[in-house]
mmCIF file with all atom_site columns, C-alpha atoms (C1' of nucleotides) in Angstrom:
data_model
loop_
_atom_site.group_PDB
_atom_site.id
_atom_site.type_symbol
_atom_site.label_atom_id
_atom_site.label_alt_id
_atom_site.label_comp_id
_atom_site.label_asym_id
_atom_site.label_entity_id
_atom_site.label_seq_id
_atom_site.pdbx_PDB_ins_code
_atom_site.Cartn_x
_atom_site.Cartn_y
_atom_site.Cartn_z
_atom_site.occupancy
_atom_site.B_iso_or_equiv
_atom_site.pdbx_formal_charge
_atom_site.auth_seq_id
_atom_site.auth_comp_id
_atom_site.auth_asym_id
_atom_site.auth_atom_id
_atom_site.pdbx_PDB_model_num
ATOM 1   C CA    . MET N 1 1   ? 47.559 55.032 208.566 1.00 51.00 ? 1   MET N CA    1
ATOM 2   C CA    . LYS N 1 2   ? 47.730 56.779 211.791 1.00 47.00 ? 2   LYS N CA    1
ATOM 3   C CA    . LYS N 1 3   ? 44.882 56.973 214.136 1.00 49.00 ? 3   LYS N CA    1
ATOM 4   C CA    . LYS N 1 4   ? 44.372 59.621 216.702 1.00 50.00 ? 4   LYS N CA    1
ATOM 5   C CA    . GLN N 1 5   ? 46.193 58.681 219.838 1.00 52.00 ? 5   GLN N CA    1
ATOM 6   C CA    . THR N 1 6   ? 43.623 60.419 221.931 1.00 56.00 ? 6   THR N CA    1
ATOM 7   C CA    . GLU N 1 7   ? 41.150 57.922 220.641 1.00 60.00 ? 7   GLU N CA    1
ATOM 8   C CA    . HIS N 1 8   ? 42.245 54.945 222.675 1.00 70.00 ? 8   HIS N CA    1
ATOM 9   C CA    . ASN N 1 9   ? 41.087 51.508 221.700 1.00 83.00 ? 9   ASN N CA    1
ATOM 10  C CA    . PHE N 1 10  ? 40.018 51.372 225.281 1.00 87.00 ? 10  PHE N CA    1
ATOM 11  C CA    . PHE N 1 11  ? 36.573 52.538 224.348 1.00 90.00 ? 11  PHE N CA    1
ATOM 12  C CA    . GLY N 1 12  ? 36.175 49.851 221.731 1.00 91.00 ? 12  GLY N CA    1
ATOM 13  C CA    . ASP N 1 13  ? 37.454 47.279 224.186 1.00 92.00 ? 13  ASP N CA    1
ATOM 14  C CA    . VAL N 1 14  ? 34.876 48.350 226.694 1.00 94.00 ? 14  VAL N CA    1
ATOM 15  C CA    . TYR N 1 15  ? 32.081 47.824 224.212 1.00 95.00 ? 15  TYR N CA    1
ATOM 16  C CA    . ASP N 1 16  ? 33.542 44.463 223.290 1.00 93.00 ? 16  ASP N CA    1
ATOM 17  C CA    . VAL N 1 17  ? 33.528 43.289 226.882 1.00 95.00 ? 17  VAL N CA    1
ATOM 18  C CA    . VAL N 1 18  ? 30.041 44.600 227.524 1.00 96.00 ? 18  VAL N CA    1
ATOM 19  C CA    . ARG N 1 19  ? 28.842 42.719 224.481 1.00 95.00 ? 19  ARG N CA    1
ATOM 20  C CA    . LEU N 1 20  ? 30.172 39.516 226.056 1.00 95.00 ? 20  LEU N CA    1
ATOM 21  C CA    . ILE N 1 21  ? 28.156 39.855 229.221 1.00 96.00 ? 21  ILE N CA    1
ATOM 22  C CA    . PRO N 1 22  ? 25.764 36.903 229.218 1.00 96.00 ? 22  PRO N CA    1
ATOM 23  C CA    . LYS N 1 23  ? 22.077 37.546 229.389 1.00 97.00 ? 23  LYS N CA    1
ATOM 24  C CA    . GLY N 1 24  ? 20.840 37.605 232.932 1.00 97.00 ? 24  GLY N CA    1
ATOM 25  C CA    . ARG N 1 25  ? 24.274 38.517 234.279 1.00 97.00 ? 25  ARG N CA    1
ATOM 26  C CA    . VAL N 1 26  ? 25.715 41.875 235.269 1.00 97.00 ? 26  VAL N CA    1
ATOM 27  C CA    . THR N 1 27  ? 29.111 43.365 235.920 1.00 97.00 ? 27  THR N CA    1
ATOM 28  C CA    . SER N 1 28  ? 30.542 46.596 237.217 1.00 97.00 ? 28  SER N CA    1
ATOM 29  C CA    . TYR N 1 29  ? 32.446 49.458 235.649 1.00 97.00 ? 29  TYR N CA    1
ATOM 30  C CA    . GLY N 1 30  ? 35.402 48.697 237.855 1.00 96.00 ? 30  GLY N CA    1
ATOM 31  C CA    . ALA N 1 31  ? 35.459 45.033 236.855 1.00 96.00 ? 31  ALA N CA    1
ATOM 32  C CA    . ILE N 1 32  ? 35.646 45.989 233.195 1.00 96.00 ? 32  ILE N CA    1
ATOM 33  C CA    . ALA N 1 33  ? 38.315 48.566 233.893 1.00 95.00 ? 33  ALA N CA    1
ATOM 34  C CA    . GLN N 1 34  ? 40.348 46.055 235.831 1.00 94.00 ? 34  GLN N CA    1
ATOM 35  C CA    . TYR N 1 35  ? 40.015 43.497 233.056 1.00 94.00 ? 35  TYR N CA    1
ATOM 36  C CA    . LEU N 1 36  ? 41.362 46.052 230.598 1.00 93.00 ? 36  LEU N CA    1
ATOM 37  C CA    . GLY N 1 37  ? 44.209 47.000 232.913 1.00 90.00 ? 37  GLY N CA    1
ATOM 38  C CA    . LEU N 1 38  ? 42.741 50.295 233.988 1.00 88.00 ? 38  LEU N CA    1
ATOM 39  C CA    . LYS N 1 39  ? 41.592 49.263 237.401 1.00 86.00 ? 39  LYS N CA    1
ATOM 40  C CA    . SER N 1 40  ? 41.686 52.751 238.782 1.00 88.00 ? 40  SER N CA    1
ATOM 41  C CA    . SER N 1 41  ? 39.880 54.238 235.859 1.00 92.00 ? 41  SER N CA    1
ATOM 42  C CA    . ALA N 1 42  ? 36.438 52.846 236.314 1.00 95.00 ? 42  ALA N CA    1
ATOM 43  C CA    . ARG N 1 43  ? 35.174 56.316 235.545 1.00 95.00 ? 43  ARG N CA    1
ATOM 44  C CA    . MET N 1 44  ? 36.507 56.028 232.042 1.00 94.00 ? 44  MET N CA    1
ATOM 45  C CA    . VAL N 1 45  ? 34.421 52.927 231.530 1.00 96.00 ? 45  VAL N CA    1
ATOM 46  C CA    . GLY N 1 46  ? 31.387 54.902 232.523 1.00 95.00 ? 46  GLY N CA    1
ATOM 47  C CA    . TRP N 1 47  ? 32.460 57.690 230.251 1.00 94.00 ? 47  TRP N CA    1
ATOM 48  C CA    . ALA N 1 48  ? 32.953 55.224 227.422 1.00 94.00 ? 48  ALA N CA    1
ATOM 49  C CA    . MET N 1 49  ? 29.394 54.055 227.890 1.00 95.00 ? 49  MET N CA    1
ATOM 50  C CA    . HIS N 1 50  ? 28.361 57.626 227.307 1.00 90.00 ? 50  HIS N CA    1
ATOM 51  C CA    . GLY N 1 51  ? 28.941 57.086 223.620 1.00 87.00 ? 51  GLY N CA    1
ATOM 52  C CA    . CYS N 1 52  ? 28.086 53.429 223.409 1.00 89.00 ? 52  CYS N CA    1
ATOM 53  C CA    . PRO N 1 53  ? 26.507 52.441 220.102 1.00 89.00 ? 53  PRO N CA    1
ATOM 54  C CA    . ALA N 1 54  ? 23.114 50.810 219.889 1.00 89.00 ? 54  ALA N CA    1
ATOM 55  C CA    . GLY N 1 55  ? 23.159 47.104 220.490 1.00 92.00 ? 55  GLY N CA    1
ATOM 56  C CA    . ILE N 1 56  ? 25.413 47.309 223.518 1.00 95.00 ? 56  ILE N CA    1
ATOM 57  C CA    . PRO N 1 57  ? 23.737 45.790 226.578 1.00 96.00 ? 57  PRO N CA    1
ATOM 58  C CA    . ALA N 1 58  ? 24.702 48.735 228.740 1.00 97.00 ? 58  ALA N CA    1
ATOM 59  C CA    . HIS N 1 59  ? 21.967 47.855 231.182 1.00 97.00 ? 59  HIS N CA    1
ATOM 60  C CA    . ARG N 1 60  ? 24.128 44.941 232.343 1.00 98.00 ? 60  ARG N CA    1
ATOM 61  C CA    . VAL N 1 61  ? 26.759 47.318 233.677 1.00 97.00 ? 61  VAL N CA    1
ATOM 62  C CA    . VAL N 1 62  ? 26.168 48.797 237.086 1.00 97.00 ? 62  VAL N CA    1
ATOM 63  C CA    . ASN N 1 63  ? 28.320 50.203 239.834 1.00 97.00 ? 63  ASN N CA    1
ATOM 64  C CA    . ARG N 1 64  ? 30.019 48.214 242.567 1.00 96.00 ? 64  ARG N CA    1
ATOM 65  C CA    . ASN N 1 65  ? 26.970 48.453 244.797 1.00 96.00 ? 65  ASN N CA    1
ATOM 66  C CA    . GLY N 1 66  ? 24.673 46.959 242.235 1.00 97.00 ? 66  GLY N CA    1
ATOM 67  C CA    . LEU N 1 67  ? 22.993 50.302 241.802 1.00 96.00 ? 67  LEU N CA    1
ATOM 68  C CA    . LEU N 1 68  ? 21.637 51.317 238.414 1.00 96.00 ? 68  LEU N CA    1
ATOM 69  C CA    . THR N 1 69  ? 23.559 54.546 238.430 1.00 96.00 ? 69  THR N CA    1
ATOM 70  C CA    . GLY N 1 70  ? 23.402 54.845 234.669 1.00 95.00 ? 70  GLY N CA    1
ATOM 71  C CA    . LYS N 1 71  ? 19.671 54.464 234.340 1.00 95.00 ? 71  LYS N CA    1
ATOM 72  C CA    . HIS N 1 72  ? 19.305 58.154 233.799 1.00 93.00 ? 72  HIS N CA    1
ATOM 73  C CA    . HIS N 1 73  ? 21.218 57.954 230.559 1.00 93.00 ? 73  HIS N CA    1
ATOM 74  C CA    . PHE N 1 74  ? 18.814 55.563 228.896 1.00 94.00 ? 74  PHE N CA    1
ATOM 75  C CA    . LYS N 1 75  ? 15.977 56.675 226.739 1.00 92.00 ? 75  LYS N CA    1
ATOM 76  C CA    . THR N 1 76  ? 13.746 56.438 229.776 1.00 93.00 ? 76  THR N CA    1
ATOM 77  C CA    . PRO N 1 77  ? 14.949 56.133 233.367 1.00 92.00 ? 77  PRO N CA    1
ATOM 78  C CA    . ASP N 1 78  ? 13.082 52.884 233.820 1.00 94.00 ? 78  ASP N CA    1
ATOM 79  C CA    . LEU N 1 79  ? 14.341 51.178 230.700 1.00 96.00 ? 79  LEU N CA    1
ATOM 80  C CA    . MET N 1 80  ? 17.465 49.850 232.399 1.00 96.00 ? 80  MET N CA    1
ATOM 81  C CA    . ALA N 1 81  ? 15.579 48.196 235.242 1.00 97.00 ? 81  ALA N CA    1
ATOM 82  C CA    . GLN N 1 82  ? 12.952 46.862 232.869 1.00 97.00 ? 82  GLN N CA    1
ATOM 83  C CA    . ARG N 1 83  ? 15.550 45.237 230.665 1.00 97.00 ? 83  ARG N CA    1
ATOM 84  C CA    . LEU N 1 84  ? 17.201 43.645 233.679 1.00 97.00 ? 84  LEU N CA    1
ATOM 85  C CA    . ARG N 1 85  ? 13.916 42.353 234.984 1.00 97.00 ? 85  ARG N CA    1
ATOM 86  C CA    . ARG N 1 86  ? 13.167 40.942 231.581 1.00 97.00 ? 86  ARG N CA    1
ATOM 87  C CA    . GLU N 1 87  ? 16.355 38.920 231.960 1.00 98.00 ? 87  GLU N CA    1
ATOM 88  C CA    . GLY N 1 88  ? 15.285 37.560 235.303 1.00 97.00 ? 88  GLY N CA    1
ATOM 89  C CA    . ILE N 1 89  ? 17.074 40.021 237.560 1.00 97.00 ? 89  ILE N CA    1
ATOM 90  C CA    . ALA N 1 90  ? 15.115 41.511 240.418 1.00 97.00 ? 90  ALA N CA    1
ATOM 91  C CA    . VAL N 1 91  ? 15.547 45.242 240.756 1.00 97.00 ? 91  VAL N CA    1
ATOM 92  C CA    . VAL N 1 92  ? 14.180 47.162 243.703 1.00 96.00 ? 92  VAL N CA    1
ATOM 93  C CA    . GLY N 1 93  ? 14.680 50.869 243.962 1.00 93.00 ? 93  GLY N CA    1
ATOM 94  C CA    . ASP N 1 94  ? 17.497 51.022 241.407 1.00 95.00 ? 94  ASP N CA    1
ATOM 95  C CA    . LYS N 1 95  ? 19.245 48.262 243.314 1.00 96.00 ? 95  LYS N CA    1
ATOM 96  C CA    . ILE N 1 96  ? 19.909 44.796 241.941 1.00 97.00 ? 96  ILE N CA    1
ATOM 97  C CA    . GLN N 1 97  ? 18.875 42.067 244.347 1.00 96.00 ? 97  GLN N CA    1
ATOM 98  C CA    . HIS N 1 98  ? 21.358 39.245 244.926 1.00 96.00 ? 98  HIS N CA    1
ATOM 99  C CA    . PHE N 1 99  ? 23.951 41.209 243.035 1.00 96.00 ? 99  PHE N CA    1
ATOM 100 C CA    . GLY N 1 100 ? 26.742 38.779 243.876 1.00 94.00 ? 100 GLY N CA    1
ATOM 101 C CA    . ASP N 1 101 ? 24.664 36.002 242.419 1.00 95.00 ? 101 ASP N CA    1
ATOM 102 C CA    . HIS N 1 102 ? 24.345 37.652 239.030 1.00 96.00 ? 102 HIS N CA    1
ATOM 103 C CA    . PHE N 1 103 ? 27.795 39.194 239.013 1.00 96.00 ? 103 PHE N CA    1
ATOM 104 C CA    . TRP N 1 104 ? 29.917 38.337 235.984 1.00 96.00 ? 104 TRP N CA    1
ATOM 105 C CA    . ASP N 1 105 ? 33.613 39.139 236.260 1.00 94.00 ? 105 ASP N CA    1
ATOM 106 C CA    . PRO N 1 106 ? 35.311 39.357 232.856 1.00 94.00 ? 106 PRO N CA    1
ATOM 107 C CA    . ALA N 1 107 ? 38.763 39.041 234.373 1.00 88.00 ? 107 ALA N CA    1
ATOM 108 C CA    . ALA N 1 108 ? 37.756 35.766 235.991 1.00 85.00 ? 108 ALA N CA    1
ATOM 109 C CA    . GLU N 1 109 ? 35.558 34.244 233.344 1.00 73.00 ? 109 GLU N CA    1
ATOM 110 C CA    . LEU N 1 110 ? 37.139 35.333 230.087 1.00 72.00 ? 110 LEU N CA    1
ATOM 111 C CA    . SER N 1 111 ? 40.732 34.331 230.735 1.00 65.00 ? 111 SER N CA    1
ATOM 112 C CA    . ILE N 1 112 ? 40.330 31.128 232.658 1.00 55.00 ? 112 ILE N CA    1
ATOM 113 C CA    . ASN N 1 113 ? 39.536 27.842 231.000 1.00 46.00 ? 113 ASN N CA    1
ATOM 114 C CA    . GLU N 1 114 ? 38.790 26.233 234.284 1.00 42.00 ? 114 GLU N CA    1
ATOM 115 C CA    . PRO N 1 115 ? 35.307 25.897 235.646 1.00 41.00 ? 115 PRO N CA    1
ATOM 116 C CA    . ILE N 1 116 ? 33.910 29.075 236.982 1.00 43.00 ? 116 ILE N CA    1
ATOM 117 C CA    . ARG N 1 117 ? 34.614 29.537 240.605 1.00 44.00 ? 117 ARG N CA    1
ATOM 118 C CA    . ARG N 1 118 ? 34.492 32.935 242.115 1.00 46.00 ? 118 ARG N CA    1
ATOM 119 C CA    . LYS N 1 119 ? 36.437 33.049 245.284 1.00 44.00 ? 119 LYS N CA    1
ATOM 120 C CA    . THR N 1 120 ? 35.831 36.677 245.922 1.00 48.00 ? 120 THR N CA    1
ATOM 121 C CA    . ARG N 1 121 ? 32.674 38.298 244.889 1.00 49.00 ? 121 ARG N CA    1
ATOM 122 C CA    . PRO N 1 122 ? 30.888 41.427 245.990 1.00 53.00 ? 122 PRO N CA    1
ATOM 123 C CA    . LYS N 1 123 ? 29.289 40.996 249.333 1.00 48.00 ? 123 LYS N CA    1
ATOM 124 C CA    . ILE N 1 124 ? 26.202 42.712 248.163 1.00 46.00 ? 124 ILE N CA    1
ATOM 125 C CA    . GLY N 1 125 ? 23.149 40.679 247.808 1.00 55.00 ? 125 GLY N CA    1
ATOM 126 C "C1'" . DA  R 2 1   ? 44.762 77.871 229.830 1.00 85.72 ? 1   DA  R "C1'" 1
ATOM 127 C "C1'" . DA  R 2 2   ? 42.449 76.739 234.211 1.00 85.72 ? 2   DA  R "C1'" 1
ATOM 128 C "C1'" . DT  R 2 3   ? 38.903 74.501 236.648 1.00 85.72 ? 3   DT  R "C1'" 1
ATOM 129 C "C1'" . DC  R 2 4   ? 34.999 71.496 237.420 1.00 85.72 ? 4   DC  R "C1'" 1
ATOM 130 C "C1'" . DT  R 2 5   ? 32.477 67.520 236.457 1.00 85.72 ? 5   DT  R "C1'" 1
ATOM 131 C "C1'" . DG  R 2 6   ? 31.501 62.652 236.036 1.00 85.72 ? 6   DG  R "C1'" 1
ATOM 132 C "C1'" . DA  R 2 7   ? 27.256 55.916 234.016 1.00 85.72 ? 7   DA  R "C1'" 1
ATOM 133 C "C1'" . DC  R 2 8   ? 33.562 54.791 239.602 1.00 85.72 ? 8   DC  R "C1'" 1
ATOM 134 C "C1'" . DG  R 2 9   ? 36.234 52.474 243.232 1.00 85.72 ? 9   DG  R "C1'" 1
ATOM 135 C "C1'" . DG  R 2 10  ? 39.285 51.809 247.179 1.00 85.72 ? 10  DG  R "C1'" 1
ATOM 136 C "C1'" . DG  R 2 11  ? 40.925 53.193 251.587 1.00 85.72 ? 11  DG  R "C1'" 1
ATOM 137 C "C1'" . DC  R 2 12  ? 40.437 55.136 255.939 1.00 85.72 ? 12  DC  R "C1'" 1
ATOM 138 C "C1'" . DA  R 2 13  ? 37.993 57.471 260.137 1.00 85.72 ? 13  DA  R "C1'" 1
ATOM 139 C "C1'" . DG  B 3 1   ? 27.470 49.984 258.836 1.00 85.72 ? 1   DG  B "C1'" 1
ATOM 140 C "C1'" . DT  B 3 2   ? 28.131 55.099 256.982 1.00 85.72 ? 2   DT  B "C1'" 1
ATOM 141 C "C1'" . DG  B 3 3   ? 30.723 59.075 255.261 1.00 85.72 ? 3   DG  B "C1'" 1
ATOM 142 C "C1'" . DC  B 3 4   ? 34.566 61.496 253.401 1.00 85.72 ? 4   DC  B "C1'" 1
ATOM 143 C "C1'" . DC  B 3 5   ? 38.680 61.953 250.505 1.00 85.72 ? 5   DC  B "C1'" 1
ATOM 144 C "C1'" . DC  B 3 6   ? 41.753 60.812 246.863 1.00 85.72 ? 6   DC  B "C1'" 1
ATOM 145 C "C1'" . DG  B 3 7   ? 43.071 58.924 242.339 1.00 85.72 ? 7   DG  B "C1'" 1
ATOM 146 C "C1'" . DC  B 3 8   ? 41.840 58.296 237.636 1.00 85.72 ? 8   DC  B "C1'" 1
ATOM 147 C "C1'" . DC  B 3 9   ? 41.560 61.008 232.860 1.00 85.72 ? 9   DC  B "C1'" 1
ATOM 148 C "C1'" . DA  B 3 10  ? 38.607 62.756 229.005 1.00 85.72 ? 10  DA  B "C1'" 1
ATOM 149 C "C1'" . DG  B 3 11  ? 35.082 66.405 228.080 1.00 85.72 ? 11  DG  B "C1'" 1
ATOM 150 C "C1'" . DA  B 3 12  ? 32.795 70.625 228.869 1.00 85.72 ? 12  DA  B "C1'" 1
ATOM 151 C "C1'" . DT  B 3 13  ? 32.706 75.496 230.221 1.00 85.72 ? 13  DT  B "C1'" 1
#
DNA sequence: AATCTGACGGGCA
DNA sequence: GTGCCCGCCAGAT
């Protein structure tokens, strides 16, 4: 059976990665894109989230600055921040505090069996 | 068909 | 540090 080529598995992969984000951790659109081999297409990750099914912890995906740029797409604009706070993440003015501390890089933590050690992490926070 | 937009990110001034 | 521009590519108008 042939599937539509325009319907890349990329979208499904995005949801899969987002599902794997641990509670209390966050990642960025670009990090997911890079993990999927589309490093320059972070926008597509954001666009994929546009149609994300229920049950996807989309609130754990923010932009590279730790800003809750997608909050406006939730049922209520404050839902994203509230969910993050409920997981122990401080959010002030749509900005995640200590972003580097909560950052979860799929490329670094999904493919390596070694202990987690981030050598380079966002300098925000 | 052409053009603009967008839940983004990196590079450069 | 901030601000601007470019690349990315699917959808909407």
